[in-house]
Coordinates of C-alpha atoms in Angstrom, one line a residue:
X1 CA -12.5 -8.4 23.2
X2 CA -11.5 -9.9 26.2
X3 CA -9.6 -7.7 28.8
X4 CA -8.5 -7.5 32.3
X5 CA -11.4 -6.9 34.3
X6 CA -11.2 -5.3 37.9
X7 CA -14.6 -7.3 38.3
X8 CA -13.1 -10.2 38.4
X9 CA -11.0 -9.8 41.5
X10 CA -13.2 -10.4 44.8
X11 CA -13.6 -7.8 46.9
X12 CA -13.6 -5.2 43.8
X13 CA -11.4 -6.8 41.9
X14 CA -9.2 -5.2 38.3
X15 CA -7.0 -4.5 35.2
X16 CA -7.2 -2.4 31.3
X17 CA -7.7 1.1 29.1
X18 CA -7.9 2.8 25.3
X19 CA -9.3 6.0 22.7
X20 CA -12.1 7.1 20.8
X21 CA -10.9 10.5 20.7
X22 CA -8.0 12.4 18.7
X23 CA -4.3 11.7 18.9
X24 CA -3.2 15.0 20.2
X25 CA -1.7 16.3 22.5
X26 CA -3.5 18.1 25.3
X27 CA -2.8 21.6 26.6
X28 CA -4.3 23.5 29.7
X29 CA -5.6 27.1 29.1
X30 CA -4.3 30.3 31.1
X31 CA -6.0 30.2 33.8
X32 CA -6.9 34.4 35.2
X33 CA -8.6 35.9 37.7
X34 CA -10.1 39.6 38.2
X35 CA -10.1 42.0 40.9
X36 CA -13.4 41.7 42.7
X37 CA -13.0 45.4 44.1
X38 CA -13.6 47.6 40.8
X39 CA -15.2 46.3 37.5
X40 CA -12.4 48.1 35.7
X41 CA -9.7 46.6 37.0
X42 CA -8.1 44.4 34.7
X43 CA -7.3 40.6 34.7
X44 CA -4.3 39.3 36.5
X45 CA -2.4 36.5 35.2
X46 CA -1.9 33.9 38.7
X47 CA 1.5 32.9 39.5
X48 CA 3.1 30.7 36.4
X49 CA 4.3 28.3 38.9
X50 CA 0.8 27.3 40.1
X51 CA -0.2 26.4 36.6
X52 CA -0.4 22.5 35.7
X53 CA 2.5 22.7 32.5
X54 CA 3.9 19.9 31.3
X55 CA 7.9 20.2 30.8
X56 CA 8.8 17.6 28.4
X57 CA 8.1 17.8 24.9
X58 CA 6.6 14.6 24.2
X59 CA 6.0 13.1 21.2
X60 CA 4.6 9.6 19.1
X61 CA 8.3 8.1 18.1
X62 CA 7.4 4.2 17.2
X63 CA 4.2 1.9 17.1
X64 CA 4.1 -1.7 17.6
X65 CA 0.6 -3.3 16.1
X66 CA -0.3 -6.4 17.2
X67 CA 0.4 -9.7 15.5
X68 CA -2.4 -11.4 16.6
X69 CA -5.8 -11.9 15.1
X70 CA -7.6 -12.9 18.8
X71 CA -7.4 -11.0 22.0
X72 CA -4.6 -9.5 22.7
X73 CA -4.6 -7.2 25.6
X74 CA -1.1 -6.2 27.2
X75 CA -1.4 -6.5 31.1
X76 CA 2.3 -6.1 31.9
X77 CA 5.1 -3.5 30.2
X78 CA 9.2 -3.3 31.7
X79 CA 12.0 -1.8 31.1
X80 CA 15.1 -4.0 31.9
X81 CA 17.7 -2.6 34.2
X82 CA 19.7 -0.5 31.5
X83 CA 16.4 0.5 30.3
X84 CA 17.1 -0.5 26.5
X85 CA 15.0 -4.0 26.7
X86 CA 11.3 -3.8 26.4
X87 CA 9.6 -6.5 27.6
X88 CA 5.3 -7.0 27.4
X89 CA 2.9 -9.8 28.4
X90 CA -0.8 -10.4 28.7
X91 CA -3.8 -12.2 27.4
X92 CA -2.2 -14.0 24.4
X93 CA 0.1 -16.0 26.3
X94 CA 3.3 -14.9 24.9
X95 CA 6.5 -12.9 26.4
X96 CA 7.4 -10.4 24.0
X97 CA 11.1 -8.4 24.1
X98 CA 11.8 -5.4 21.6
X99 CA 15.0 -3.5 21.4
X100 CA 14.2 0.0 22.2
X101 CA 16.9 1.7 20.0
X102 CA 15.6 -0.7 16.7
X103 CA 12.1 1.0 17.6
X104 CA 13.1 4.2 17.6
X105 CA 15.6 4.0 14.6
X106 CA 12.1 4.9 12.7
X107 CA 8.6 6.0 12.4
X108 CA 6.9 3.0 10.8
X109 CA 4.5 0.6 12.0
X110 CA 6.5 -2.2 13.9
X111 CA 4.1 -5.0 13.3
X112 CA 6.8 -8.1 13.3
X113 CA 9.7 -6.1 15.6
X114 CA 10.2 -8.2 18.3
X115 CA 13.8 -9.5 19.0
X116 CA 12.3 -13.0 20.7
X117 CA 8.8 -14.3 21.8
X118 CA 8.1 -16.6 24.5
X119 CA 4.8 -18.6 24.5
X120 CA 4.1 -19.1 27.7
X121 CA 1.3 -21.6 29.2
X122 CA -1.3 -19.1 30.6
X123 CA -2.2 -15.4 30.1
X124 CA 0.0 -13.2 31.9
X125 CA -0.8 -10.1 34.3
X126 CA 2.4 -9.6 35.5
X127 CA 6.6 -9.0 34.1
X128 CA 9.4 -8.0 36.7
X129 CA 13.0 -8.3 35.4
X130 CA 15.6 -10.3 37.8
X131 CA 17.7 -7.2 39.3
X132 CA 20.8 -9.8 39.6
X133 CA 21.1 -11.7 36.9
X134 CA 21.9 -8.7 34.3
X135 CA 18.6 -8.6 32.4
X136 CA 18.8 -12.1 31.1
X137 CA 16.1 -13.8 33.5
X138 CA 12.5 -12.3 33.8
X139 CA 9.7 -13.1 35.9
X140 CA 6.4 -13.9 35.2
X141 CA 2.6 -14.5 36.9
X142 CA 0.0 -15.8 35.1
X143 CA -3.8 -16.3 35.3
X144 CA -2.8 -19.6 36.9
X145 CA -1.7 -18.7 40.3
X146 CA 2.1 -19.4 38.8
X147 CA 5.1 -17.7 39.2
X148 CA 7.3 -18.6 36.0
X149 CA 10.8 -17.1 35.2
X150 CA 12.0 -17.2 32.3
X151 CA 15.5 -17.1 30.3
X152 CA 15.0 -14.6 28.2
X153 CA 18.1 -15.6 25.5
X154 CA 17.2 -18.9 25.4
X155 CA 13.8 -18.4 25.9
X156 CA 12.9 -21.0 27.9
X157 CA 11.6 -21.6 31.5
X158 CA 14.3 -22.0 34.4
X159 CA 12.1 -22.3 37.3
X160 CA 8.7 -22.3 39.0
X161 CA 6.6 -21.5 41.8
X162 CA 2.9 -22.9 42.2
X163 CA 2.0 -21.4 45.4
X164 CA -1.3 -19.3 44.9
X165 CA -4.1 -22.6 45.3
X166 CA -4.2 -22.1 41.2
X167 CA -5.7 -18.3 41.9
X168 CA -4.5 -15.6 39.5
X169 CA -1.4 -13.8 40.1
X170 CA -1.9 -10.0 39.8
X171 CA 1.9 -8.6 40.6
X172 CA 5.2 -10.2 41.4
X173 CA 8.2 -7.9 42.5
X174 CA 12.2 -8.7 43.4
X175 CA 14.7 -6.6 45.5
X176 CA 18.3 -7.0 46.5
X177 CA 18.2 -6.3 50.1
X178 CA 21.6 -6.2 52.1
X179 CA 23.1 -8.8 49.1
X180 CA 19.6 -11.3 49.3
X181 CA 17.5 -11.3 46.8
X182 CA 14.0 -11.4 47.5
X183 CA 11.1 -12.2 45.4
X184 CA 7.1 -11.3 46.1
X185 CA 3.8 -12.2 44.5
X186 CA 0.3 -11.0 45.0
X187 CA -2.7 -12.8 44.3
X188 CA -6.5 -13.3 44.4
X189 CA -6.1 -15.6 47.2
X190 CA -5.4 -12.8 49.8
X191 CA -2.1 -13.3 50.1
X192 CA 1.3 -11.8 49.6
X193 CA 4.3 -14.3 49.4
X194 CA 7.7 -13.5 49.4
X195 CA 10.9 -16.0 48.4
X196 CA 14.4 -16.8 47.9
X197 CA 14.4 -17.0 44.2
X198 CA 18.4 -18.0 44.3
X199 CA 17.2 -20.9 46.8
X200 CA 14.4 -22.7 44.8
X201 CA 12.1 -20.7 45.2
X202 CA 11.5 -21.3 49.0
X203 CA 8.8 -19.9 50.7
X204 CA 10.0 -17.4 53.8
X205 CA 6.6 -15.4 54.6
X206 CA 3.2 -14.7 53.8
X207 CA 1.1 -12.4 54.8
X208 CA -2.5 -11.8 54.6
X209 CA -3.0 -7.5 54.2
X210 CA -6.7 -7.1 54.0
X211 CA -8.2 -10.2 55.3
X212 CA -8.8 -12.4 52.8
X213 CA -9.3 -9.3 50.1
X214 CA -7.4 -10.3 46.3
X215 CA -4.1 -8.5 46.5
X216 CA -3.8 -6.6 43.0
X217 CA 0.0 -4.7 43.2
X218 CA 3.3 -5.3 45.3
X219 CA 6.4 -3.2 45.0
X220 CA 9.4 -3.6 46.8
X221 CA 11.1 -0.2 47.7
X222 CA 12.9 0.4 44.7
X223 CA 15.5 2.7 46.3
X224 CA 16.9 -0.4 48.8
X225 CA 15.0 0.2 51.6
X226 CA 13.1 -2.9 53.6
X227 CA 9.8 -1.3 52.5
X228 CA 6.4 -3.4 50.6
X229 CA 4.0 -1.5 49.1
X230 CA 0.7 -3.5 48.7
X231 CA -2.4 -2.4 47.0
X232 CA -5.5 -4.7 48.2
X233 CA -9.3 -5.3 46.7
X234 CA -10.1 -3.6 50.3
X235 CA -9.7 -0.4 49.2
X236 CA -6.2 0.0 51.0
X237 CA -2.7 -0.2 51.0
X238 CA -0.4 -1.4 53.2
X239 CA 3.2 -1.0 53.9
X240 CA 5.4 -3.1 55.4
X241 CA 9.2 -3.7 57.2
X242 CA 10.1 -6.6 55.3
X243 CA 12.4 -7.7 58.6
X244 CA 9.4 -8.1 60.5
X245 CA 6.2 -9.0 58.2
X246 CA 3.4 -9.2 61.4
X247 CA 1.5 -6.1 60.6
X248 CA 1.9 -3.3 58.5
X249 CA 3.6 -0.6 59.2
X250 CA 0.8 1.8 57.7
X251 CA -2.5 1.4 56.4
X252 CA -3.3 4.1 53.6
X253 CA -7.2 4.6 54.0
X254 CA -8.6 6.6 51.5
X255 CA -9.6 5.5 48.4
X256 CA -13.6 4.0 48.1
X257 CA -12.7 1.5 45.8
X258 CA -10.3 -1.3 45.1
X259 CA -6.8 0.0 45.0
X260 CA -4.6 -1.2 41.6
X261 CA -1.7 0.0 42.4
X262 CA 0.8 1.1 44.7
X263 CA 4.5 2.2 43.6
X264 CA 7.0 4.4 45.3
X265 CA 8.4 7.6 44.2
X266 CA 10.5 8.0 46.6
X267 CA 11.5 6.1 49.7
X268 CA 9.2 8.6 51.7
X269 CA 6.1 8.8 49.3
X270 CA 3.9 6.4 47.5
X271 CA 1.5 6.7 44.6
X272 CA -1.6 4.5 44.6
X273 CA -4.0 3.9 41.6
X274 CA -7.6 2.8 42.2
X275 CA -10.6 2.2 40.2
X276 CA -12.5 4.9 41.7
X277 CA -11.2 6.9 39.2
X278 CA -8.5 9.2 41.3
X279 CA -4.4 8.6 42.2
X280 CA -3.4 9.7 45.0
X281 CA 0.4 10.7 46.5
X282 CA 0.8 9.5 50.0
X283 CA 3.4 11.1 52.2
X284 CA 4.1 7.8 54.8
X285 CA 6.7 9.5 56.7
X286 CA 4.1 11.9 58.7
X287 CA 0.9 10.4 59.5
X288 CA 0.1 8.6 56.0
X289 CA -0.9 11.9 55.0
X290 CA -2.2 12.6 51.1
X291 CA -0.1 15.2 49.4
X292 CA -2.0 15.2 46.9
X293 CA -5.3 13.6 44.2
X294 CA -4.8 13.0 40.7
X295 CA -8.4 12.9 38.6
X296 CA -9.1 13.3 35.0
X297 CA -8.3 9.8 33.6
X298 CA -11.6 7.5 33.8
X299 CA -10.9 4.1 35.3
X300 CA -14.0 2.2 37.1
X301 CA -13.8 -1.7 36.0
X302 CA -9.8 -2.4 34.7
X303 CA -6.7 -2.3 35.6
X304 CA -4.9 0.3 33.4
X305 CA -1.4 0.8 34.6
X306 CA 0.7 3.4 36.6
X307 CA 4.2 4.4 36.3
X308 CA 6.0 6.9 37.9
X309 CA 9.6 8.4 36.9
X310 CA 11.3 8.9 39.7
X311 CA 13.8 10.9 38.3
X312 CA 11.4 13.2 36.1
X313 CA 8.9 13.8 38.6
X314 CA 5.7 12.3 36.5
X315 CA 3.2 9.9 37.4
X316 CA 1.3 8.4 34.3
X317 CA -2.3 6.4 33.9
X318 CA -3.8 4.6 31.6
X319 CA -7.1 5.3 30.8
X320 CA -11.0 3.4 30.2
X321 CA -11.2 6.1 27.2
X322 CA -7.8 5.3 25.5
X323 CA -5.8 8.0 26.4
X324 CA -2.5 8.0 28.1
X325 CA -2.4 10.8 31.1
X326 CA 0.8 11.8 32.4
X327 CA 0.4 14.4 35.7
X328 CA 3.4 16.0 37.5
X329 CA 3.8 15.3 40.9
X330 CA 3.1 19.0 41.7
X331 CA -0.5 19.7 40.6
X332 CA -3.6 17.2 40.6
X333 CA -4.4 17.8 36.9
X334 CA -3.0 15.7 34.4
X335 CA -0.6 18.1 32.4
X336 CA -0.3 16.1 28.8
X337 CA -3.2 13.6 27.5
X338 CA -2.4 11.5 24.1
X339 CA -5.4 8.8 22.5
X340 CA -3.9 5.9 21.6
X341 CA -4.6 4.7 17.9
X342 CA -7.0 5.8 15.7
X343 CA -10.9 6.9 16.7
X344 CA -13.5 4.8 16.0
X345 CA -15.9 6.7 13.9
X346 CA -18.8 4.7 14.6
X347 CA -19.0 5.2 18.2
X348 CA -18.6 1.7 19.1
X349 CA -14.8 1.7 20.3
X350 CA -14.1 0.0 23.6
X351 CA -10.8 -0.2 23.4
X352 CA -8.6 1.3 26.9
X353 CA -4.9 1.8 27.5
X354 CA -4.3 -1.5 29.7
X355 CA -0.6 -0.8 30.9
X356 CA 2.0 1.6 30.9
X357 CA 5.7 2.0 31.6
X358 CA 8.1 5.3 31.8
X359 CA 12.1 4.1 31.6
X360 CA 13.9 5.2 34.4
X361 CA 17.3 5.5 33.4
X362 CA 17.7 8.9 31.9
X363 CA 17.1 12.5 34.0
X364 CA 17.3 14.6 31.0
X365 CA 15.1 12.5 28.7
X366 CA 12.2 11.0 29.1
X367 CA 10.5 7.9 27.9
X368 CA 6.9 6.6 28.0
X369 CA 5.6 3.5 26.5
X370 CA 1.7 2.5 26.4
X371 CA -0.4 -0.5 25.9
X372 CA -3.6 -1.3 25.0
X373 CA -6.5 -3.5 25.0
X374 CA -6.2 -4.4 21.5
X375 CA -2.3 -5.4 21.7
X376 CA -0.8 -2.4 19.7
X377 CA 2.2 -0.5 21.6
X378 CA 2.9 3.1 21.3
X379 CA 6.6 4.4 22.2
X380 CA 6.5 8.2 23.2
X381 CA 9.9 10.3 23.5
X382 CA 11.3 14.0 24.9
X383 CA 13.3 16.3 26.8
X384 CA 12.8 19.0 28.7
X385 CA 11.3 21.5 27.3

């Protein structure tokens, strides 16, 4: 099976996660303590509120089984702007879109449910829909070191940028910033470079975060601020003041190995992923403080996703044993775990979730879809419980 290996990034390089153990759900026990003053006394339940508990009641809606006989491993999942397009790339060189309401209309295996596939010339590590242009335009970066956007209706190519010295492209990112748009890219060359998009793709700036290190995630701040979150091979992330690019305005300094990931959850906190196995919330507003360290899900070699909902409060992870953990924002342990597929009863199962996307448009409902290694798509669906 051929996957998305962190190893192949200099510098620690990443990408990919799936499940050899049941599809159920997990749930934390009570957790009491005793009076250490009498050995009669009895137990004493702790506060509720300082219990990991997951709020939504989540649940396996739709599955999506690969159509491919050869590798297949998903490396990118998004949500369109009104959240109803899904849209997934990765190692078999194609751009799939699915209709989220057709998936969820029922419970069978979706193996041919796509509403349009786009063959594209390389594998792909990276999707980001166009914010200004309604859904119909996504962008793309392959294995490559292109940046490809694509129309999505007519499904074919409407420009490119070949910018990276032919080195992979790991994460590409857009934002509408006082009425420009703005597009990013981050690759194993060390470098991130930003664009107009509506200008030919000219190149405006690029910056070099971690000296040379392969840059694995950029994210624009998604709330319209001039913040870039980078996530570097050099076991840091960076953000910076897109109005003046020179240095970072922060360095987050605290993960051992190569950081994945780096998204915001708000304009004031950022959630990084790294393959030494941990997450970590970040509050960048007083002294790049970390609120917080997410551990349970196993990732040491592969990039296996993150997605936060902003709205709900969750931060998900795939997983290098091929489960899907969601945490809440407010405790470090993960508060619902779900294998994807079924187990391998022989023991020889190396499959790992290798992306993952929660939909952003709903507050009272929330929505969670997973990939894995081996191509197949699980939608999961809840409210609050």
């Amino acid at each position: 099976m051929e996957a998305l290996f962190c190893s192949e990034i200099p510098n620690n390089n990443i990408r990919s996660s799936i499940n050899d153990l049941s599809s159920s759900s997990y749930t934390w026990p009570m957790i009491m303590t005793s009076s250490s003053s009498s050995s009669s006394s009895s137990p004493t339940i702790m506060n509720i509120e300082n219990i990991p508990r997951c709020d939504w009641d989540l649940s396996l809606s739709a599955v999506v089984s690969s159509a491919s006989s050869g590798s297949d491993a998903i490396g990118a999942i998004e949500f369109d702007p009104t959240g109803e397009i899904i849209a997934t790339g990765g190692i078999a060189r194609k751009i799939r879109s699915y209709r989220l309401s057709s998936l969820l209309e029922s419970r069978d295996d979706h193996v041919t449910a796509s509403e349009s596939c786009i063959c594209t010339p390389a594998k792909l590590s990276s999707l980001k829909w166009r914010p200004d242009l309604s859904g119909r335009v996504i962008g793309s970066g392959d294995y490559d070191g292109v940046v490809t956007e694509y129309d999505v209706e007519k499904q074919v190519p409407v420009s490119e940028r070949d910018e990276h010295g032919g080195r992979r492209i790991w994460s590409v990112d857009y934002t509408l910033y006082n009425g420009s748009l703005i597009g990013a890219s981050g690759s194993d060359d060390g470098t991130v470079q930003m664009w107009d998009p509506r200008n030919g793709g000219t190149l405006e700036e690029t910056v070099r975060p971690g000296g040379g290190a392969a840059i694995c995630s950029v994210e624009f701040d998604p709330f319209g601020g001039s913040s870039l979150a980078v996530g570097c091979a050099d076991r840091n992330a960076y953000v910076y003041d897109i109005r003046r690019l020179v240095d970072p305005l922060i360095v987050l300094d605290g993960h051992t190995k190569t950081v994945t990931y780096a998204q915001f959850m708000d304009s004031h906190t950022i959630v990084t992923g790294s393959t030494d196995g941990s997450l970590k919330q970040w509050d960048i507003d007083n002294g790049r403080r970390v609120v917080r360290t997410y551990r349970g899900h196993v990732n040491s070699r592969n990039f296996v996703g993150l997605s936060v909902w902003r709205h709900g409060g969750l931060v998900v992870s795939g997983s290098e044993d091929n489960q899907v953990f969601v945490y809440d924002k407010r405790w470090e342990e993960p508060v619902w775990v779900w294998g994807l597929g079924q187990p391998n009863l022989f023991g020889s199962d190396r499959r790992f979730v290798s992306s993952v996307c929660l939909r952003q448009v709903d507050e009272d409902w929330c929505t969670l879809v997973a990939g894995g290694s081996d191509g197949a798509l699980e939608i999961f669906s809840g409210k609050r419980s």
